[in-house]
Coordinates of C-alpha atoms and ligand atoms in Angstrom, one line a residue:
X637 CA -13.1 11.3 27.6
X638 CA -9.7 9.9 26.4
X639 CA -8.0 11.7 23.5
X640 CA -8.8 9.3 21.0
X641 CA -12.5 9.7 21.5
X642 CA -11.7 13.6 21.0
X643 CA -12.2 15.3 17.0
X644 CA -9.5 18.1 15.8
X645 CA -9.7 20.7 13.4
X646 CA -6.4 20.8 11.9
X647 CA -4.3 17.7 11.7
X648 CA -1.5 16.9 10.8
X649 CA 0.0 13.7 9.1
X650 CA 3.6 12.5 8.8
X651 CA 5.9 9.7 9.0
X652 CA 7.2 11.1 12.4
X653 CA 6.3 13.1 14.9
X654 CA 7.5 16.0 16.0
X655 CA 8.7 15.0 19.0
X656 CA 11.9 12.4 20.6
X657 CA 11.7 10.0 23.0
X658 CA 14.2 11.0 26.0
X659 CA 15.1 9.5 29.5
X660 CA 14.3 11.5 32.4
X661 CA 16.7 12.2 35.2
X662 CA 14.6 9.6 37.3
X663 CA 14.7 6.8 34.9
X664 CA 11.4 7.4 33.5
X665 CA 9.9 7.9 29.9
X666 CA 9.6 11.5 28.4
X667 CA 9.1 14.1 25.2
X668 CA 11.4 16.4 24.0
X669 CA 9.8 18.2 20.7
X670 CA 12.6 17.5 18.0
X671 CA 13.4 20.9 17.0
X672 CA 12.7 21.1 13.2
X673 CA 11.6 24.1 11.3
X674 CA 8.0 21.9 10.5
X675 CA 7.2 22.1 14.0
X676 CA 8.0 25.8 14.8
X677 CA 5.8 26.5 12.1
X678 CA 3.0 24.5 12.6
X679 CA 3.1 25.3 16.2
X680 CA 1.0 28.7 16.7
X681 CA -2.3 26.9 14.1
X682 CA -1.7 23.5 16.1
X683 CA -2.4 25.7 19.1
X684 CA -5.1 27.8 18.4
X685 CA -6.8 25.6 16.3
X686 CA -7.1 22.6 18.3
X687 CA -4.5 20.2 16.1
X688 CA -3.5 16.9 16.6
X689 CA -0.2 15.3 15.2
X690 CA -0.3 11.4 13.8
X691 CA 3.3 10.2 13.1
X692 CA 5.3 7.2 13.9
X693 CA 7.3 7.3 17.0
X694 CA 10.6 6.2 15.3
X695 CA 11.1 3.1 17.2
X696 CA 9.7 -0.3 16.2
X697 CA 6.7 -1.8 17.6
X698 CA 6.4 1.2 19.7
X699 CA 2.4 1.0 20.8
X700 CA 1.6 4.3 22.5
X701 CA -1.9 5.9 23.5
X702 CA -2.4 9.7 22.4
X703 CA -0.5 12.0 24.5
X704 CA -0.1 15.7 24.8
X705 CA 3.2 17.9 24.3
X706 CA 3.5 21.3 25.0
X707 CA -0.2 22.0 23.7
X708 CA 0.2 19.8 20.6
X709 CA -2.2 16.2 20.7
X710 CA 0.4 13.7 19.6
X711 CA -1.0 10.5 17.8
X712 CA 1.4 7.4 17.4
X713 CA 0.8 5.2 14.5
X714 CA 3.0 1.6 15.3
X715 CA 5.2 0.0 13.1
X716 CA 6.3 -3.1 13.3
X717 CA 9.7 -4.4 12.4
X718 CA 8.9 -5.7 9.4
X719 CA 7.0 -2.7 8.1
X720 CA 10.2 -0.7 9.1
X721 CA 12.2 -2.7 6.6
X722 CA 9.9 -2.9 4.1
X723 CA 7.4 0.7 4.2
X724 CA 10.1 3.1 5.7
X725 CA 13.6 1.6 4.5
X726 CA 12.6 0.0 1.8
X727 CA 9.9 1.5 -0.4
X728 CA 10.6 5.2 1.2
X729 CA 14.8 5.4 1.4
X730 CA 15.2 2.7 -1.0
X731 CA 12.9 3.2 -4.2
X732 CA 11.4 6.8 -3.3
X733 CA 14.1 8.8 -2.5
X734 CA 16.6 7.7 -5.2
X735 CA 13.9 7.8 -7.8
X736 CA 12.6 11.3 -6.7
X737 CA 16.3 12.1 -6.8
X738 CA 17.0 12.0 -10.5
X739 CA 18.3 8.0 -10.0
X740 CA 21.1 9.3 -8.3
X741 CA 21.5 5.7 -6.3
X742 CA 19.7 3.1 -8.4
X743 CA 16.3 2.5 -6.7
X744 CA 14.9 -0.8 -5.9
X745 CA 11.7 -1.9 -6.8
X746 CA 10.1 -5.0 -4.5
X747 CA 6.5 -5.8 -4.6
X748 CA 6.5 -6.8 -1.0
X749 CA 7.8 -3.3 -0.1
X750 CA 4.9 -1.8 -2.2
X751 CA 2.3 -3.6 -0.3
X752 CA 3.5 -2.7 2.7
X753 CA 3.4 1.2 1.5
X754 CA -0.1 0.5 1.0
X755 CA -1.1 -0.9 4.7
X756 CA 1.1 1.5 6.4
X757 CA 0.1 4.7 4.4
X758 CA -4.0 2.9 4.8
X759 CA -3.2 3.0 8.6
X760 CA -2.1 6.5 8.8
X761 CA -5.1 7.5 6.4
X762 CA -8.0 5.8 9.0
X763 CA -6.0 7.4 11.6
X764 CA -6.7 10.9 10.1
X765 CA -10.2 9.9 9.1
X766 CA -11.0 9.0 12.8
X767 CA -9.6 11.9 14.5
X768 CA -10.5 15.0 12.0
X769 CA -13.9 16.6 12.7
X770 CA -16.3 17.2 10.3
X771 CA -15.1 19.7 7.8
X772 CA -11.9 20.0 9.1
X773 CA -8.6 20.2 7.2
X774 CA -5.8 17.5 7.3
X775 CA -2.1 18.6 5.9
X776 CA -0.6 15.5 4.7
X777 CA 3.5 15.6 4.6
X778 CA 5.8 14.1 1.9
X779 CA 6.7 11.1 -0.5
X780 CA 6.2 7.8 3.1
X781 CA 2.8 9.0 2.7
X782 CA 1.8 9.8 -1.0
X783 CA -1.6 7.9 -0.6
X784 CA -3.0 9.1 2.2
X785 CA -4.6 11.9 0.8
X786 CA -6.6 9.8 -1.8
X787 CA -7.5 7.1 1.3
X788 CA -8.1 10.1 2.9
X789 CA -10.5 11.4 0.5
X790 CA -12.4 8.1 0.0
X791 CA -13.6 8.0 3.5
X792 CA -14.2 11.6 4.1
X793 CA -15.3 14.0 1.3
X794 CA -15.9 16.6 3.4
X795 CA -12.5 17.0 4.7
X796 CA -9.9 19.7 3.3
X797 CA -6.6 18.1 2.6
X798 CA -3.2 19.5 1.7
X799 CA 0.0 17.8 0.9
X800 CA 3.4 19.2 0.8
X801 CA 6.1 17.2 -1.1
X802 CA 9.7 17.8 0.9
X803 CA 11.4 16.4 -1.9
X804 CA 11.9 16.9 -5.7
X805 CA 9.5 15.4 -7.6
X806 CA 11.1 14.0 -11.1
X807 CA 10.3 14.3 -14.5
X808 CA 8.3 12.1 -15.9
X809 CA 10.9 10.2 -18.2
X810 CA 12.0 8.8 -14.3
X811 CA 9.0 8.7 -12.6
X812 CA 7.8 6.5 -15.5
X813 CA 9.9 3.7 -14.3
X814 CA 7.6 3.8 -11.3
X815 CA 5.7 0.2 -11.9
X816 CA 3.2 1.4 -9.4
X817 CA 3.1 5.7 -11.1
X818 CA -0.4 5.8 -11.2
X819 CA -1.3 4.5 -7.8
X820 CA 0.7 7.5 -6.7
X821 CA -0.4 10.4 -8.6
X822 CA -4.3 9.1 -7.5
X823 CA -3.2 8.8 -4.0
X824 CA -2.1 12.7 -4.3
X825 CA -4.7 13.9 -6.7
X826 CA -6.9 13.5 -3.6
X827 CA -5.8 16.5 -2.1
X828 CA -7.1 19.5 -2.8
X829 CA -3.8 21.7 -2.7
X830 CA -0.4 19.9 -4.3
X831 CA 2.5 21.7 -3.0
X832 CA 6.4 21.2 -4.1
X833 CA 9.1 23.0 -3.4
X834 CA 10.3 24.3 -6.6
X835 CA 7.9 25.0 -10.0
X836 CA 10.1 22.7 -11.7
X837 CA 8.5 19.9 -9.3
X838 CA 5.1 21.1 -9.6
X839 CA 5.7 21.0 -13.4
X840 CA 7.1 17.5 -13.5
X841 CA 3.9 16.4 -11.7
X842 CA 1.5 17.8 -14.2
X843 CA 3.2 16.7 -17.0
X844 CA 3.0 13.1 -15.3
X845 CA -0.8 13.6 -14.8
X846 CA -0.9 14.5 -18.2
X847 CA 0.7 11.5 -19.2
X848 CA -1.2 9.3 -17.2
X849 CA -4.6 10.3 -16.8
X850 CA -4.8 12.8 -19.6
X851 CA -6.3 15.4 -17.5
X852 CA -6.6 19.1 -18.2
X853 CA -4.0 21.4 -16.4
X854 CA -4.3 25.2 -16.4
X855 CA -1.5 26.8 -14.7
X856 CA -1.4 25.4 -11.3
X857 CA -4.9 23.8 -11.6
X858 CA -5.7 20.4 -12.8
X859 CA -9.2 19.3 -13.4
X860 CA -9.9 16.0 -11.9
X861 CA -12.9 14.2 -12.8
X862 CA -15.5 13.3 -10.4
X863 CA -16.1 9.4 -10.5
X864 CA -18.5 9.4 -7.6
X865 CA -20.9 12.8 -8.1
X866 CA -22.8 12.3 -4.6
X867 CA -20.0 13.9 -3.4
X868 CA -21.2 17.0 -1.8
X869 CA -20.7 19.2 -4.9
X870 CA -22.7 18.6 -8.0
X871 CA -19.6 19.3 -10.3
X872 CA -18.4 16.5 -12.9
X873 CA -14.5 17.4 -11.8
X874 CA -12.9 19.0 -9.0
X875 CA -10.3 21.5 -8.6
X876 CA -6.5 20.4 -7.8
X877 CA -4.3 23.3 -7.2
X878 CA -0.5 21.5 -7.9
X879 CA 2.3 24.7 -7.3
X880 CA 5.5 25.6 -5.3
X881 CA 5.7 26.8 -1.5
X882 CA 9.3 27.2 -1.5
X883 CA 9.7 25.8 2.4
X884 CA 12.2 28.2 4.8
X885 CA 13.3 28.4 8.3
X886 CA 12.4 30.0 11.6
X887 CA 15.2 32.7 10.1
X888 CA 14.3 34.9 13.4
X889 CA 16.2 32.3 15.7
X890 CA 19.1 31.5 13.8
X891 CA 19.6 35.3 14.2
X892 CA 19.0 35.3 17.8
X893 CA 21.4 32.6 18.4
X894 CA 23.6 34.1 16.8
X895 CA 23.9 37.4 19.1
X896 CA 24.6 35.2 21.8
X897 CA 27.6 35.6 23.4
X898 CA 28.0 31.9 24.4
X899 CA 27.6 31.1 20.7
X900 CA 29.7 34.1 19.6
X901 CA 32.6 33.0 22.1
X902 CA 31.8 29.1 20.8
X903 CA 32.4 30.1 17.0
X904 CA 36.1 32.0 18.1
X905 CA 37.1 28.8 20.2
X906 CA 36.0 27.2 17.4
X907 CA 38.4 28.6 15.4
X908 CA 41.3 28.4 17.3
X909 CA 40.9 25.0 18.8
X910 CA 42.2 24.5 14.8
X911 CA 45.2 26.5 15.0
X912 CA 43.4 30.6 13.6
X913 CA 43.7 28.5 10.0
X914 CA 42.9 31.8 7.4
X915 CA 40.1 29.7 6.1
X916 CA 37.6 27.4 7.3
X917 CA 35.6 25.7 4.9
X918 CA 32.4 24.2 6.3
X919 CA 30.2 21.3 5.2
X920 CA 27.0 19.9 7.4
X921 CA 24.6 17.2 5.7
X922 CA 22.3 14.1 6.9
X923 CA 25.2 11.8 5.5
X924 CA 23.3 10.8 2.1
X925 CA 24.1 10.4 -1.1
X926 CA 22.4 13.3 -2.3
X927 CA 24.4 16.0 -0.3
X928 CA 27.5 15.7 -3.0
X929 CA 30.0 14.9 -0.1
X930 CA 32.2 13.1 -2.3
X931 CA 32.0 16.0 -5.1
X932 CA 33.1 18.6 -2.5
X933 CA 35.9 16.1 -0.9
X934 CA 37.3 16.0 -4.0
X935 CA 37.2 19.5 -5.5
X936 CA 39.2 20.1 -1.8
X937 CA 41.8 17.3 -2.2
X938 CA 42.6 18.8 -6.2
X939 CA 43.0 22.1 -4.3
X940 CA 45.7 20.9 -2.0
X941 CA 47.6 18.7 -4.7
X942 CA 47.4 21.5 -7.0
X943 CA 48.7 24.0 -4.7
X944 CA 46.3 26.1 -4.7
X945 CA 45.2 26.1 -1.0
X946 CA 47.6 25.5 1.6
X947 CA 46.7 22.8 4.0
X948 CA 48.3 24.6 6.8
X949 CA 46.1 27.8 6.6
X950 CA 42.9 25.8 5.3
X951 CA 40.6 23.7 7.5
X952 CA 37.7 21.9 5.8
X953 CA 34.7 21.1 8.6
X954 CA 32.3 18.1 7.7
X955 CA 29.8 17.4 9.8
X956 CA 27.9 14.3 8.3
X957 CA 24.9 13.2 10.9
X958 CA 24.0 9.6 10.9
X959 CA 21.4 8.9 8.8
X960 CA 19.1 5.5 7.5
X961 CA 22.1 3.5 8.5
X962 CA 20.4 0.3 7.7
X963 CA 19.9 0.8 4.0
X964 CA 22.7 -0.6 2.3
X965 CA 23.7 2.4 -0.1
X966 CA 24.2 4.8 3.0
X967 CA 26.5 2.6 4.3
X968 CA 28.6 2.0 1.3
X969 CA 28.2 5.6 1.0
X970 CA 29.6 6.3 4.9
X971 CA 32.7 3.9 4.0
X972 CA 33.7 6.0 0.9
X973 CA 33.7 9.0 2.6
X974 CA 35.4 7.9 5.7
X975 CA 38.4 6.6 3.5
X976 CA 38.3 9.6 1.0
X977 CA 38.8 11.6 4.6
X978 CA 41.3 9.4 5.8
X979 CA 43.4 9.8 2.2
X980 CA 43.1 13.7 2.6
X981 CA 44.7 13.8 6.1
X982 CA 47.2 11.1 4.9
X983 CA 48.4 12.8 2.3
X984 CA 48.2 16.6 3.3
X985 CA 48.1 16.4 7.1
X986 CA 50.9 16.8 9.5
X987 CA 51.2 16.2 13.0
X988 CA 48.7 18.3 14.8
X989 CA 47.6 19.8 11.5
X990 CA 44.4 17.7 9.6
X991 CA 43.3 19.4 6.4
X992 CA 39.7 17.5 6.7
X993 CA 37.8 17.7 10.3
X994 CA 35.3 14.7 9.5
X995 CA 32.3 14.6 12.5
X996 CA 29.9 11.9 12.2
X997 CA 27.6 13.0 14.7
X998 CA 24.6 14.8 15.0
X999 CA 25.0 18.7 17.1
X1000 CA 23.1 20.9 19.6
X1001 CA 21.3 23.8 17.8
X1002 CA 23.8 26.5 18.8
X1003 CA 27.0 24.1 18.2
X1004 CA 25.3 24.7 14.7
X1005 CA 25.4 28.3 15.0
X1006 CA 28.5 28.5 16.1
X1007 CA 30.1 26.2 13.2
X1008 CA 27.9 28.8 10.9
X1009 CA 29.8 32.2 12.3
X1010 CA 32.9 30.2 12.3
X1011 CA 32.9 29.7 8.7
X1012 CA 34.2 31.5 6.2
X1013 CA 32.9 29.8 3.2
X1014 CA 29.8 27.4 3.4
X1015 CA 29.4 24.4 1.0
X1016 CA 26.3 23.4 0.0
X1017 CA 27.3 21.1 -3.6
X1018 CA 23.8 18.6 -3.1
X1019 CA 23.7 16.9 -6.3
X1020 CA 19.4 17.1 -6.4
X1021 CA 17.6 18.4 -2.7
X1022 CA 14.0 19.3 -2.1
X1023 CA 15.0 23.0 -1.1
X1024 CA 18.8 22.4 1.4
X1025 CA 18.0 24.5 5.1
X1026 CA 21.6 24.5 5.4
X1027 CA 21.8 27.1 3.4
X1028 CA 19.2 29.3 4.6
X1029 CA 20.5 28.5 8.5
X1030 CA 24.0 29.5 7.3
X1031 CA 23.2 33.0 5.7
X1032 CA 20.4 33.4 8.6
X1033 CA 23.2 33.1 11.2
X1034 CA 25.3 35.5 9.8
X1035 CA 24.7 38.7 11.7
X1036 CA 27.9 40.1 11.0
X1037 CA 27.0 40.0 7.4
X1038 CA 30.4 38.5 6.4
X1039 CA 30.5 34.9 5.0
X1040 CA 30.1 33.2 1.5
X1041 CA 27.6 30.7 0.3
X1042 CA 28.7 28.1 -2.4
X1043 CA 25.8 26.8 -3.4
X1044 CA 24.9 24.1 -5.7
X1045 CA 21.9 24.6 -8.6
X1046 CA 20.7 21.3 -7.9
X1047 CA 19.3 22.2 -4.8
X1048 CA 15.4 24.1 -4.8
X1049 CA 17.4 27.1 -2.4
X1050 CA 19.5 28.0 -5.5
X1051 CA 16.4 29.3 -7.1
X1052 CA 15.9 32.0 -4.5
X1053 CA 19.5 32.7 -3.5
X1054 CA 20.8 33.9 -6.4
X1055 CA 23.9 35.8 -4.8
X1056 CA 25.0 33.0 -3.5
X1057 CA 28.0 31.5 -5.8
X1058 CA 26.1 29.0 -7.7
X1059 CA 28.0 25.5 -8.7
X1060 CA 27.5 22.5 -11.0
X1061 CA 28.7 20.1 -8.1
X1062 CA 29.5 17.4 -10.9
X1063 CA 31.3 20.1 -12.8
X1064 CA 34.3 19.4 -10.4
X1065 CA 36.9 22.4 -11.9
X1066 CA 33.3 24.6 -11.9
X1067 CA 33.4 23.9 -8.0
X1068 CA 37.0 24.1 -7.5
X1069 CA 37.4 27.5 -9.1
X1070 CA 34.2 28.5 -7.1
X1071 CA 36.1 27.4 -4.0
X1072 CA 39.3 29.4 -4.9
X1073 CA 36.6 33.0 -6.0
X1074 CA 35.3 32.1 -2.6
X1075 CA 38.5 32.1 -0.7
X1076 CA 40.1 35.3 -2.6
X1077 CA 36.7 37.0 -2.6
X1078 CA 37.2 40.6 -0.9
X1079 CA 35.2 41.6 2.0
X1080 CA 33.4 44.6 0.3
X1081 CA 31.7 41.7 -2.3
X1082 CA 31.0 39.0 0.4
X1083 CA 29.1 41.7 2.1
X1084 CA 27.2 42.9 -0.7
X1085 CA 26.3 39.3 -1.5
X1086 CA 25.2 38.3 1.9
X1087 CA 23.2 41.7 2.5
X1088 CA 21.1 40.3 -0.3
X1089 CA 21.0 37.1 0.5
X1090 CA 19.9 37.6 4.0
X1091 CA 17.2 39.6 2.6
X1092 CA 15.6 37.1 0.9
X1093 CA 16.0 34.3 3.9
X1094 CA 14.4 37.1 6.9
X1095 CA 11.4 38.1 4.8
X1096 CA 11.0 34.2 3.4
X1097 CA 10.8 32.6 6.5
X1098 CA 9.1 29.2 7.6
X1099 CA 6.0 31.2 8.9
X1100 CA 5.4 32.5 5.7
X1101 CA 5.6 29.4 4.3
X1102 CA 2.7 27.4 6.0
X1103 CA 0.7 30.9 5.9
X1104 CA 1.2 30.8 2.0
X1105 CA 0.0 27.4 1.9
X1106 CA -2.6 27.3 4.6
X1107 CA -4.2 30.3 2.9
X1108 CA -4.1 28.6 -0.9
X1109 CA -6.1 25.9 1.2
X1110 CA -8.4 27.9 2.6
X1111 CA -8.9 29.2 -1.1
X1112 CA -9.5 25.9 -1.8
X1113 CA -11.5 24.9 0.6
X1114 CA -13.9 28.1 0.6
X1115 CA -14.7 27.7 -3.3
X1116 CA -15.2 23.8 -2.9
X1117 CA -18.5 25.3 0.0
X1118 CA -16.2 24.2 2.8
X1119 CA -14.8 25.4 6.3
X1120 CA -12.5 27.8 6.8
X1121 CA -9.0 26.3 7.4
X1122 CA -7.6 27.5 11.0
X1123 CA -4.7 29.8 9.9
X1124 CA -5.8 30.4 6.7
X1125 CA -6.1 34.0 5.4
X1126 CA -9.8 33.9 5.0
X1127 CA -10.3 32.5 8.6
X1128 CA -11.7 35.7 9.9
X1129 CA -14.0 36.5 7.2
X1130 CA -15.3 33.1 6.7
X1131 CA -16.1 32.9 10.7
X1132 CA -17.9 36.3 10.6
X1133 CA -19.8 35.5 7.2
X1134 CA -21.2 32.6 9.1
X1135 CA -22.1 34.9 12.1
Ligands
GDG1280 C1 14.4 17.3 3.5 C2 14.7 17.6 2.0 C3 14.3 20.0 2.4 C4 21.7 18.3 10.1 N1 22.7 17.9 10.9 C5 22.4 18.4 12.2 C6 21.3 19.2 12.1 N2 20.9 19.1 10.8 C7 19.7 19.9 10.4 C8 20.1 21.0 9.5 C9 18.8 21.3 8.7 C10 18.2 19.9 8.6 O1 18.9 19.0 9.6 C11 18.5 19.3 7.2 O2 17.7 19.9 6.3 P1 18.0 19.9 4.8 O3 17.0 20.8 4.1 O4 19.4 20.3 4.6 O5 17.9 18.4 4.3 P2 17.0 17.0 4.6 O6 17.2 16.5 5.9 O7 17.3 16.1 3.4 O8 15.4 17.5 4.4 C12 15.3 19.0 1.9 C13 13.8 19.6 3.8 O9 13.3 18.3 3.9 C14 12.7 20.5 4.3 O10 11.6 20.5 3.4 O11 14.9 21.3 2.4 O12 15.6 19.2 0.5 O13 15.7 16.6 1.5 O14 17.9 22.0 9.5 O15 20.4 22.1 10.3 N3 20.8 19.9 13.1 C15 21.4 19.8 14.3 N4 22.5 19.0 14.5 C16 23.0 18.3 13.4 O16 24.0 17.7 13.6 N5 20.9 20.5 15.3

């Protein structure tokens, strides 16, 4: 039997999969899992529960049969070029994310890029409705895919879906410029669980289902009203649950990498490979508009020309990893910053001696780590982000329990890491004297803050996450007469109730 032929309990649905394509040493063709926090958590219920993974392969007109990865059943969905430009850097990076993102970048609306949202997010859906077996549960990820769960549902009542939104979701004065707004909130109302990462989000999107469909919402339920009622329950509505599952990392390594003595030894060369500066600043982002690059950047050059840090005992790190360099405002975006960089080291440099150390490049896990331990004060100034990992990595890699976090409220960590100094990151003196607290901060308070901090980010951690949202979809699925949901708190019982 091939694997296509095969039907899966738990799938899961995004716009990429999990894994990257690598050359072998031979020449040939191989897998190496991409090594996200998604994956680590999904790992253990893709395992045990029989999953499959449908995602694009992240090449163009990439045709691949079903193939297995460490356990995991991966499912390519192709792409061709023009669906590329059009479904993923168009109507994803180009209108989604700057919309979702408070308008940050003015987003493009194309009708041509709209339709090709619908045959691409259609294709993943009949993927998903192929593969999943009969009461099983499909978990749907973020805003490339916002109508598969409604496809999803049309096809296959009896399936439990989730969807998890990565990234904010806007209030409805934005999202209103949407021309195609209710499409999308039918395409997610056909989940059964809604989750975002802040309650803000999960507010925004009631009050646009309110708006639109004029639907009853009751704290994190919304009453959806059954069109078809030969669905298998006789109710005239059904249940949406629409709340925040604040996402986390796999906090446990971070930790671990960070007792290693490779990494340990990495962070002090680290350190002096830039001359033992007294201060290193540190900066790592997907290099996007979002991240508040240019806010930070500045608030730094002020500091120098004000005399407030010295450029020979300060080093600001940036690590900006490529990212969507095809779309038109990320490259704008990537020349601004270079020459911002370049006008930094021009003016406050001296030979040998570079205030800014710009990287565009992505880095090896425990290169990470050791950047983390060698930083003294973390920048995190994102003007709007879903949750920011960067600062949950940075405060989970700080064994020594030194370290401060600047953090900007804009991003959905802020509302959990409270003793983390919290910024405005438009607020430019806000973040320069939150720089300078930083610097002069004495050890005895950085401790105290990071004690608490790591606190929150070792007992939140990415495990917790997917269990929390697996077992709100077991809920789910247990009072709509369902199956239990593999990983889902009630697993057990349900099994032995059937027994
Ligand atoms: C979206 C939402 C939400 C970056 N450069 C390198 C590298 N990274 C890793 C970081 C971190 C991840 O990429 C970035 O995660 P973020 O959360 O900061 O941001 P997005 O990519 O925008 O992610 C966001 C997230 O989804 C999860 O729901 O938090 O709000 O926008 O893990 O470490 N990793 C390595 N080398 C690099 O150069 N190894």
């Amino acid at each position: 039997m091939t694997l296509e032929a095969e039907s899966y309990d738990f799938v899961v649905v995004a716009n990429r999969l999990p894994v990257d394509s690598v050359t072998e040493p031979d020449g040939s063709q191989g897998w190496k899992l991409s090594p996200g926090g998604l994956v680590t958590a999904l790992e253990p219920v893709m395992r045990s529960a029989d999953g499959a993974w449908i995602g694009w392969p992240g090449a163009a007109d990439t045709h691949i049969d079903p193939f297995e990865h460490d356990g995991i059943t991966m499912v390519p969905v192709a792409l061709d070029e023009t669906e590329v430009e059009r479904y993923y850097e168009g109507f994803s990076n180009d209108t989604l994310w700057p919309l979702y993102h408070d308008v940050i970048a003015q987003p493009s609306y194309h009708r041509e890029w709209w339709d090709s949202y619908v045959t691409v997010n259609r294709r993943f859906a009949d993927r998903a409705a192929a593969l999943a077996s009969h009461g099983g549960v499909v978990w749907v990820h973020d805003y490339q895919l916002q109508l598969v769960p409604g496809m999803l549902r049309e096809k296959r009542p009896d399936l439990t879906i989730g969807f998890f939104n990565h990234i904010p979701f806007p209030a409805y004065g934005l999202y209103s410029q949407l021309p195609w707004r209710r499409q999308i909130l039918s395409g997610l109302l056909g989940a059964d669980v809604i989750g975002f990462q802040r309650t803000a989000d999960a507010g925004n999107f009631q009050r646009a289902v309110r708006r639109l469909f004029g639907y009853e919402t009751r704290g994190s339920s919304i009453r959806v009203p059954l069109e078809d009622t030969s669905e298998r329950r006789p109710e005239k509505s059904r249940t949406v649950v629409a709340r925040a599952f604040p996402i986390s990392i796999d906090s446990a390594s971070f930790a671990e990498l960070a007792q290693n003595p490779d990494v340990i030894e990495r962070a002090r060369q680290i350190r002096e490979d830039l001359g033992n500066p007294k201060t290193i600043l540190f900066g790592v982002d997907r290099l996007d508009y979002t991240k508040g690059i240019r806010h930070r950047l500045k608030a730094f050059a002020e500091l120098l020309q004000d005399g407030r840090l010295d450029a020979e005992e300060t080093t600001l790190i940036q690590v900006a990893s490529p990212s969507r360099e095809r779309v038109a405002a990320y490259m704008e975006l990537r020349d601004e910053i270079e020459m911002t960089v370049g006008r930094i080291n021009g003016d406050y440099g001296s030979i040998g001696r570079a205030p800014v150390h710009y990287l565009h490049h992505g880095y090896p896990r425990d290169e990470m780590v050791a950047l983390y331990l060698a930083a003294d004060v973390m920048l995190v100034t994102a003007l709007r982000d879903g949750m920011n990992l960067v600062a949950k990595e940075y405060v989970a890699s700080r064994i020594d329990g030194d370290g401060v976090l600047i953090l900007s409220e804009f991003a959905g960590a802020s509302d959990d890491l409270r003793q983390a100094l919290l910024i405005n990151p438009h607020d430019i003196q806000g973040v320069k004297e939150a720089i300078m607290t930083a610097v002069d901060m004495e050890p005895r308070e950085r401790k105290r803050r990071m004690r608490a901090l790591r606190r929150r980010v070792l007992e939140n951690d990415v495990a917790k996450w997917s269990q929390t949202f697996l077992d709100e979809l077991s809920r789910a699925s247990h009072a709509s007469g369902g199956a239990p949901v593999p990983g889902g708190a009630d697993a057990e019982d349900a099994r032995e109730d059937r027994e």
